[in-house]
Amino acid sequence: MRRRIAAVLFALLATQLGSLISPAYACGCGAMIPDRMARIGVDRETSVVRWDGRAEQIVMRFTVGGDAKRAAWIMPVPNRAAVELGDAAVFDQLATLTRPERKTRTHFWPRERDWPFSVGSRDGVGAPLPGAGAPAVGVVGRERLGDFDVARLTATDPDALRDWLRSNGFELPDRLSTELRPYVDQKWEYVAVRLAPREPGTPLRGTLDPLRIRFDSDRLVYPMRLSRMARTAQSLGLYVLADHRMEPSSPIGGDAPEVTFAGTVTPHGPLAGLTDGKPAFLTAIDQRFPEPGRIDGDHELRRTAADTPYRRAVYRDELLTAGGVPVWLLTAGGALAAVTAAGLAAGLRIRRTRGPRRAGA
């Protein structure tokens, strides 16, 4: 029995250690590849997409954790891309623009936190407001941007992409090579990024500088196929700036996308750089992927039937009062007084009907 227990404990320990050193290959719209025997995880990825019908811009920011001192990140793109550092203030502006509207609503009868039970209120979330001969891998550009060493690649063969990564110190997993095949078949290109901390020898942790990627596209597409390699549930937070309200044409294997904000905005400051200062329709979308292996393609977003605005509401519930006195108490008191008066009046009518009693009767 002791040997069996020891074997079970050893197996559990081996599983836990394996999970600690297993690399994370998927992160939203790309693939993250750490050094051998190192671990890196993308705790959060936030992206802003701007599409004007001809060109697409994606500004993304990663918050990473783990023990990897270097990592490579690969993102497929449909056309030749330009890469530069983004402005982190864009995300602060969007968080302000899309924050829920705070409202107050009243209820008539007291609840557990109202007088006479107790005093207080609670918040709740409200409902919506209604070529042949080309080299297998070609490096078309390379630059150092903040935390990143960026290479823009063309690749006609996943194996050649693996060779390029290997020559730069990274291993392309066999499964990732398979998942890249559809992009190669469509003649997409790649943005390949080497992540390294500014202080050599320290792990990659915390929020990295945002990257801004631009490419021509006659359709609004957000690469998601590589996320099917993730071993744990994934989530997507996406801000879309376009001429109209947009929606994914398919859930691509995840839960139904949830719109958390929709409305026309007039950008200013850093956000204006994405729209040239022109008004745009902002759609904020959240989506969960409980089983990443079911993801069957990239997100293609389309215009909705109507540009219906939407803003989440956070309600503060309060007891209905008049002059500081609960209305239910006034109503109950008034009803009680009315009932008492009616009873007294009925008693008087009965006594009058019977008349005065005679002596000896």
CSV table of C-alpha atoms in Angstrom, one decimal:
chain,number,residue,atom,x,y,z
A,1,MET,CA,0.0,0.0,0.0
A,2,ARG,CA,2.8,2.4,0.9
A,3,ARG,CA,4.5,1.7,-2.5
A,4,ARG,CA,1.2,2.4,-4.3
A,5,ILE,CA,0.7,5.7,-2.4
A,6,ALA,CA,4.3,6.7,-3.2
A,7,ALA,CA,3.8,5.8,-6.9
A,8,VAL,CA,0.7,8.0,-7.0
A,9,LEU,CA,2.4,10.9,-5.3
A,10,PHE,CA,5.4,10.6,-7.6
A,11,ALA,CA,3.1,10.6,-10.7
A,12,LEU,CA,1.3,13.7,-9.4
A,13,LEU,CA,4.5,15.5,-8.7
A,14,ALA,CA,5.9,14.6,-12.2
A,15,THR,CA,2.7,15.9,-13.7
A,16,GLN,CA,3.0,19.2,-11.8
A,17,LEU,CA,6.7,19.6,-12.7
A,18,GLY,CA,5.8,18.9,-16.4
A,19,SER,CA,3.2,21.6,-16.4
A,20,LEU,CA,5.7,24.0,-14.9
A,21,ILE,CA,8.3,23.5,-17.7
A,22,SER,CA,5.9,23.0,-20.6
A,23,PRO,CA,6.0,26.0,-22.9
A,24,ALA,CA,2.9,28.0,-23.9
A,25,TYR,CA,2.6,28.0,-27.7
A,26,ALA,CA,-0.7,29.9,-28.1
A,27,CYS,CA,-1.6,33.5,-27.2
A,28,GLY,CA,-4.6,35.0,-28.9
A,29,CYS,CA,-3.6,36.1,-32.4
A,30,GLY,CA,-0.1,34.4,-32.4
A,31,ALA,CA,2.2,31.8,-31.0
A,32,MET,CA,4.7,32.2,-28.2
A,33,ILE,CA,7.8,30.0,-28.2
A,34,PRO,CA,10.1,30.1,-25.2
A,35,ASP,CA,13.6,28.7,-24.8
A,36,ARG,CA,13.9,24.9,-24.2
A,37,MET,CA,12.8,23.8,-20.7
A,38,ALA,CA,11.5,27.3,-20.0
A,39,ARG,CA,8.0,28.4,-19.4
A,40,ILE,CA,6.2,31.6,-20.5
A,41,GLY,CA,2.6,32.4,-20.2
A,42,VAL,CA,0.5,35.3,-21.6
A,43,ASP,CA,-1.6,36.3,-18.6
A,44,ARG,CA,-3.5,38.9,-20.7
A,45,GLU,CA,-3.6,40.1,-24.3
A,46,THR,CA,-5.5,43.2,-25.3
A,47,SER,CA,-5.8,44.3,-28.9
A,48,VAL,CA,-7.2,47.2,-30.8
A,49,VAL,CA,-8.1,46.8,-34.4
A,50,ARG,CA,-8.7,49.7,-36.8
A,51,TRP,CA,-10.1,48.9,-40.3
A,52,ASP,CA,-11.1,51.4,-42.9
A,53,GLY,CA,-12.1,49.0,-45.7
A,54,ARG,CA,-8.6,49.0,-47.3
A,55,ALA,CA,-6.0,48.7,-44.5
A,56,GLU,CA,-6.0,47.1,-41.1
A,57,GLN,CA,-4.0,48.1,-38.0
A,58,ILE,CA,-3.6,46.0,-34.8
A,59,VAL,CA,-2.2,47.4,-31.6
A,60,MET,CA,-1.6,44.7,-29.1
A,61,ARG,CA,-0.1,44.5,-25.6
A,62,PHE,CA,1.0,41.4,-23.7
A,63,THR,CA,1.3,40.8,-20.0
A,64,VAL,CA,3.6,37.8,-19.5
A,65,GLY,CA,4.8,35.6,-16.7
A,66,GLY,CA,7.1,32.6,-16.3
A,67,ASP,CA,10.8,31.9,-16.1
A,68,ALA,CA,11.8,32.3,-19.8
A,69,LYS,CA,14.6,34.8,-20.4
A,70,ARG,CA,13.9,34.8,-24.1
A,71,ALA,CA,11.0,34.0,-26.3
A,72,ALA,CA,9.8,34.2,-29.9
A,73,TRP,CA,6.4,35.3,-31.0
A,74,ILE,CA,4.9,34.6,-34.4
A,75,MET,CA,1.9,36.3,-35.9
A,76,PRO,CA,0.6,35.5,-39.4
A,77,VAL,CA,-0.6,38.4,-41.6
A,78,PRO,CA,-2.4,38.4,-45.0
A,79,ASN,CA,-0.1,41.0,-46.6
A,80,ARG,CA,3.3,42.7,-46.1
A,81,ALA,CA,3.3,44.4,-42.7
A,82,ALA,CA,4.8,47.5,-41.2
A,83,VAL,CA,5.7,47.2,-37.5
A,84,GLU,CA,6.3,50.0,-34.9
A,85,LEU,CA,5.9,50.6,-31.2
A,86,GLY,CA,2.4,51.4,-30.1
A,87,ASP,CA,1.2,53.9,-27.5
A,88,ALA,CA,0.1,52.3,-24.2
A,89,ALA,CA,-2.2,55.4,-23.6
A,90,VAL,CA,-4.5,54.0,-26.3
A,91,PHE,CA,-5.7,51.3,-23.9
A,92,ASP,CA,-6.3,53.7,-21.1
A,93,GLN,CA,-8.5,55.9,-23.4
A,94,LEU,CA,-10.5,52.9,-24.6
A,95,ALA,CA,-11.0,51.7,-21.0
A,96,THR,CA,-12.5,55.1,-20.2
A,97,LEU,CA,-14.6,55.3,-23.3
A,98,THR,CA,-16.2,51.8,-22.7
A,99,ARG,CA,-16.6,51.9,-19.0
A,100,PRO,CA,-20.1,51.0,-17.8
A,101,GLU,CA,-22.7,53.7,-17.2
A,102,ARG,CA,-23.6,54.1,-13.5
A,103,LYS,CA,-27.3,54.4,-12.7
A,104,THR,CA,-29.5,54.3,-9.7
A,105,ARG,CA,-32.7,52.3,-9.6
A,106,THR,CA,-35.3,52.1,-6.7
A,107,HIS,CA,-37.3,49.3,-5.2
A,108,PHE,CA,-40.4,49.6,-3.2
A,109,TRP,CA,-40.2,46.8,-0.6
A,110,PRO,CA,-37.2,46.7,1.8
A,111,ARG,CA,-34.5,44.1,1.1
A,112,GLU,CA,-32.1,42.4,3.5
A,113,ARG,CA,-29.8,45.3,3.5
A,114,ASP,CA,-32.5,48.0,3.9
A,115,TRP,CA,-34.2,49.3,7.0
A,116,PRO,CA,-35.5,47.7,9.2
A,117,PHE,CA,-33.1,44.8,8.3
A,118,SER,CA,-30.0,46.8,7.8
A,119,VAL,CA,-28.7,49.8,5.9
A,120,GLY,CA,-26.8,49.7,2.5
A,121,SER,CA,-27.0,49.0,-1.1
A,122,ARG,CA,-25.4,46.7,-3.7
A,123,ASP,CA,-24.3,46.9,-7.3
A,124,GLY,CA,-25.4,44.7,-10.2
A,125,VAL,CA,-24.8,44.6,-13.9
A,126,GLY,CA,-27.7,45.8,-16.0
A,127,ALA,CA,-29.1,44.7,-19.3
A,128,PRO,CA,-28.2,46.2,-22.7
A,129,LEU,CA,-29.4,49.6,-23.9
A,130,PRO,CA,-31.9,48.9,-26.5
A,131,GLY,CA,5.5,32.9,-56.0
A,132,ALA,CA,7.2,30.2,-57.4
A,133,GLY,CA,11.0,30.4,-57.3
A,134,ALA,CA,11.0,32.6,-54.2
A,135,PRO,CA,13.1,31.6,-51.3
A,136,ALA,CA,11.3,29.5,-48.7
A,137,VAL,CA,11.9,32.2,-46.0
A,138,GLY,CA,12.7,35.8,-46.8
A,139,VAL,CA,13.5,38.5,-44.3
A,140,VAL,CA,11.9,41.6,-45.6
A,141,GLY,CA,12.7,43.9,-42.7
A,142,ARG,CA,14.2,43.9,-39.2
A,143,GLU,CA,14.3,46.4,-36.4
A,144,ARG,CA,14.8,46.8,-32.7
A,145,LEU,CA,11.7,48.2,-31.0
A,146,GLY,CA,11.7,48.5,-27.2
A,147,ASP,CA,11.4,45.0,-25.7
A,148,PHE,CA,11.4,43.4,-29.2
A,149,ASP,CA,13.7,42.4,-32.0
A,150,VAL,CA,11.2,42.4,-34.9
A,151,ALA,CA,11.7,40.4,-38.2
A,152,ARG,CA,9.1,40.5,-40.9
A,153,LEU,CA,9.2,37.3,-42.9
A,154,THR,CA,7.8,35.6,-46.0
A,155,ALA,CA,7.5,31.9,-45.8
A,156,THR,CA,6.3,29.4,-48.4
A,157,ASP,CA,7.1,26.3,-46.3
A,158,PRO,CA,6.5,25.8,-42.5
A,159,ASP,CA,9.7,23.7,-42.4
A,160,ALA,CA,11.7,26.6,-43.7
A,161,LEU,CA,10.1,28.8,-41.0
A,162,ARG,CA,11.2,26.2,-38.5
A,163,ASP,CA,14.8,26.4,-39.8
A,164,TRP,CA,14.8,30.2,-39.5
A,165,LEU,CA,13.6,30.0,-35.9
A,166,ARG,CA,16.2,27.3,-35.1
A,167,SER,CA,19.0,29.4,-36.6
A,168,ASN,CA,17.8,32.2,-34.2
A,169,GLY,CA,17.9,29.9,-31.2
A,170,PHE,CA,14.2,28.7,-31.0
A,171,GLU,CA,12.5,25.4,-31.7
A,172,LEU,CA,9.3,25.3,-33.8
A,173,PRO,CA,7.1,22.5,-32.3
A,174,ASP,CA,5.9,20.0,-34.9
A,175,ARG,CA,2.3,20.8,-34.1
A,176,LEU,CA,2.8,24.5,-34.7
A,177,SER,CA,4.4,23.7,-38.0
A,178,THR,CA,1.2,21.8,-39.0
A,179,GLU,CA,-1.1,24.7,-37.8
A,180,LEU,CA,0.9,27.2,-39.9
A,181,ARG,CA,0.2,25.2,-43.1
A,182,PRO,CA,-3.1,27.0,-43.9
A,183,TYR,CA,-1.3,30.4,-43.8
A,184,VAL,CA,1.4,29.1,-46.0
A,185,ASP,CA,-1.1,27.8,-48.5
A,186,GLN,CA,-2.8,31.2,-48.6
A,187,LYS,CA,0.6,32.9,-49.1
A,188,TRP,CA,0.4,34.9,-45.9
A,189,GLU,CA,3.5,36.4,-44.4
A,190,TYR,CA,4.6,36.5,-40.7
A,191,VAL,CA,5.7,39.0,-38.1
A,192,ALA,CA,8.4,37.2,-36.1
A,193,VAL,CA,9.4,38.8,-32.8
A,194,ARG,CA,12.2,38.0,-30.4
A,195,LEU,CA,11.3,39.1,-26.9
A,196,ALA,CA,14.2,39.8,-24.5
A,197,PRO,CA,14.2,41.8,-21.3
A,198,ARG,CA,16.0,45.1,-21.3
A,199,GLU,CA,18.1,43.7,-18.4
A,200,PRO,CA,19.9,40.6,-19.7
A,201,GLY,CA,19.5,37.5,-17.7
A,202,THR,CA,16.2,38.4,-16.1
A,203,PRO,CA,12.9,36.6,-16.9
A,204,LEU,CA,10.3,38.1,-19.2
A,205,ARG,CA,7.6,39.3,-16.8
A,206,GLY,CA,5.1,42.0,-16.6
A,207,THR,CA,3.5,44.2,-19.2
A,208,LEU,CA,5.5,44.7,-22.4
A,209,ASP,CA,5.6,47.6,-24.7
A,210,PRO,CA,2.6,47.5,-27.2
A,211,LEU,CA,3.3,46.8,-30.8
A,212,ARG,CA,1.4,48.4,-33.8
A,213,ILE,CA,1.2,46.3,-36.9
A,214,ARG,CA,-0.3,47.6,-40.2
A,215,PHE,CA,-1.1,45.8,-43.4
A,216,ASP,CA,-3.4,46.1,-46.4
A,217,SER,CA,-6.6,44.0,-46.2
A,218,ASP,CA,-10.0,44.3,-48.0
A,219,ARG,CA,-11.6,42.3,-45.1
A,220,LEU,CA,-11.4,42.7,-41.3
A,221,VAL,CA,-9.6,39.6,-40.1
A,222,TYR,CA,-8.1,38.8,-36.7
A,223,PRO,CA,-5.8,35.7,-36.7
A,224,MET,CA,-6.9,33.2,-34.1
A,225,ARG,CA,-6.2,29.7,-35.6
A,226,LEU,CA,-3.0,29.2,-33.6
A,227,SER,CA,-4.9,29.5,-30.3
A,228,ARG,CA,-6.3,26.0,-30.9
A,229,MET,CA,-2.9,24.8,-29.6
A,230,ALA,CA,-3.6,26.2,-26.1
A,231,ARG,CA,-4.0,23.7,-23.3
A,232,THR,CA,-6.2,25.9,-21.1
A,233,ALA,CA,-9.2,28.0,-21.7
A,234,GLN,CA,-8.5,31.2,-23.7
A,235,SER,CA,-10.3,34.6,-23.7
A,236,LEU,CA,-10.3,37.4,-26.2
A,237,GLY,CA,-10.8,41.1,-25.6
A,238,LEU,CA,-11.0,43.1,-28.8
A,239,TYR,CA,-11.7,46.7,-29.5
A,240,VAL,CA,-12.7,47.3,-33.1
A,241,LEU,CA,-12.7,50.8,-34.7
A,242,ALA,CA,-14.5,50.8,-38.1
A,243,ASP,CA,-17.1,52.8,-40.0
A,244,HIS,CA,-19.9,50.7,-38.6
A,245,ARG,CA,-20.7,48.3,-35.8
A,246,MET,CA,-18.9,45.0,-36.4
A,247,GLU,CA,-19.5,41.4,-35.3
A,248,PRO,CA,-17.6,38.1,-35.8
A,249,SER,CA,-19.2,36.2,-38.7
A,250,SER,CA,-18.8,33.0,-36.6
A,251,PRO,CA,-17.9,32.0,-33.0
A,252,ILE,CA,-15.1,29.8,-34.6
A,253,GLY,CA,-15.5,27.2,-31.9
A,254,GLY,CA,-15.8,29.4,-28.8
A,255,ASP,CA,-18.7,30.8,-26.8
A,256,ALA,CA,-21.0,33.3,-28.4
A,257,PRO,CA,-19.1,36.7,-28.6
A,258,GLU,CA,-20.4,39.3,-26.1
A,259,VAL,CA,-20.5,42.9,-27.0
A,260,THR,CA,-19.6,45.1,-24.1
A,261,PHE,CA,-19.8,48.4,-25.8
A,262,ALA,CA,-21.0,49.8,-29.2
A,263,GLY,CA,-21.1,53.5,-30.2
A,264,THR,CA,-19.6,56.3,-32.2
A,265,VAL,CA,-16.6,57.9,-30.7
A,266,THR,CA,-14.5,60.9,-31.6
A,267,PRO,CA,-10.9,59.9,-30.8
A,268,HIS,CA,-8.4,62.3,-29.4
A,269,GLY,CA,-4.8,62.1,-28.3
A,270,PRO,CA,-3.0,58.8,-29.1
A,271,LEU,CA,-6.3,57.1,-30.2
A,272,ALA,CA,-6.7,59.7,-32.9
A,273,GLY,CA,-3.6,58.4,-34.5
A,274,LEU,CA,-5.5,55.2,-35.5
A,275,THR,CA,-8.4,57.1,-37.1
A,276,ASP,CA,-6.6,60.2,-38.4
A,277,GLY,CA,-8.7,62.1,-35.9
A,278,LYS,CA,-12.0,61.1,-37.6
A,279,PRO,CA,-15.0,59.7,-35.7
A,280,ALA,CA,-15.3,56.0,-35.8
A,281,PHE,CA,-17.7,53.3,-34.6
A,282,LEU,CA,-16.2,51.5,-31.6
A,283,THR,CA,-17.3,47.9,-30.9
A,284,ALA,CA,-15.8,46.2,-27.8
A,285,ILE,CA,-16.1,42.4,-27.9
A,286,ASP,CA,-15.3,39.7,-25.3
A,287,GLN,CA,-15.2,36.0,-26.0
A,288,ARG,CA,-14.2,32.9,-24.2
A,289,PHE,CA,-12.9,29.7,-25.6
A,290,PRO,CA,-13.4,26.9,-23.0
A,291,GLU,CA,-12.0,24.3,-25.4
A,292,PRO,CA,-9.3,25.9,-27.6
A,293,GLY,CA,-8.9,22.7,-29.6
A,294,ARG,CA,-12.4,23.5,-31.2
A,295,ILE,CA,-11.1,26.8,-32.8
A,296,ASP,CA,-11.5,26.2,-36.5
A,297,GLY,CA,-10.3,29.4,-38.1
A,298,ASP,CA,-9.6,33.1,-37.9
A,299,HIS,CA,-12.1,35.7,-36.9
A,300,GLU,CA,-13.6,37.5,-39.8
A,301,LEU,CA,-15.7,40.5,-38.7
A,302,ARG,CA,-18.6,41.9,-40.7
A,303,ARG,CA,-20.9,44.9,-40.5
A,304,THR,CA,-24.0,44.3,-38.4
A,305,ALA,CA,-27.5,45.0,-39.8
A,306,ALA,CA,-27.8,48.2,-37.8
A,307,ASP,CA,-25.4,50.5,-35.9
A,308,THR,CA,-27.3,50.0,-32.6
A,309,PRO,CA,-25.5,51.6,-29.7
A,310,TYR,CA,-24.9,49.7,-26.5
A,311,ARG,CA,-23.4,50.4,-23.1
A,312,ARG,CA,-23.3,48.3,-20.1
A,313,ALA,CA,-24.9,49.7,-17.0
A,314,VAL,CA,-23.9,49.2,-13.3
A,315,TYR,CA,-26.9,49.8,-11.1
A,316,ARG,CA,-27.0,51.1,-7.5
A,317,ASP,CA,-30.1,49.8,-5.9
A,318,GLU,CA,-31.8,52.1,-3.4
A,319,LEU,CA,-35.0,51.9,-1.3
A,320,LEU,CA,-37.7,54.3,-2.6
A,321,THR,CA,-38.1,57.2,-0.2
A,322,ALA,CA,-40.1,60.4,0.1
A,323,GLY,CA,-38.6,63.1,2.3
A,324,GLY,CA,-36.2,60.6,3.7
A,325,VAL,CA,-39.0,58.2,4.8
A,326,PRO,CA,-39.4,54.8,3.0
A,327,VAL,CA,-42.4,55.0,0.7
A,328,TRP,CA,-43.4,51.5,1.8
A,329,LEU,CA,-43.7,52.7,5.4
A,330,LEU,CA,-45.8,55.7,4.4
A,331,THR,CA,-48.0,53.5,2.2
A,332,ALA,CA,-48.3,50.8,4.9
A,333,GLY,CA,-49.0,53.4,7.6
A,334,GLY,CA,-51.6,55.1,5.3
A,335,ALA,CA,-53.2,51.8,4.6
A,336,LEU,CA,-53.3,50.9,8.3
A,337,ALA,CA,-54.8,54.3,9.1
A,338,ALA,CA,-57.4,53.8,6.4
A,339,VAL,CA,-58.3,50.3,7.6
A,340,THR,CA,-58.6,51.6,11.2
A,341,ALA,CA,-60.8,54.5,10.1
A,342,ALA,CA,-63.0,52.2,8.1
A,343,GLY,CA,-63.4,49.9,11.0
A,344,LEU,CA,-64.3,52.7,13.3
A,345,ALA,CA,-66.8,54.1,10.8
A,346,ALA,CA,-68.4,50.6,10.4
A,347,GLY,CA,-68.7,50.3,14.2
A,348,LEU,CA,-70.5,53.6,14.4
A,349,ARG,CA,-72.9,52.7,11.6
A,350,ILE,CA,-73.8,49.4,13.4
A,351,ARG,CA,-74.5,51.2,16.7
A,352,ARG,CA,-76.7,53.8,15.0
A,353,THR,CA,-78.6,51.1,13.2
A,354,ARG,CA,-79.4,49.3,16.5
A,355,GLY,CA,-80.3,52.5,18.2
A,356,PRO,CA,-80.1,53.1,22.0
A,357,ARG,CA,-80.9,50.3,24.4
A,358,ARG,CA,-84.0,50.6,26.6
A,359,ALA,CA,-83.9,49.9,30.3
A,360,GLY,CA,-85.2,46.4,31.1
A,361,ALA,CA,-85.0,45.2,27.6
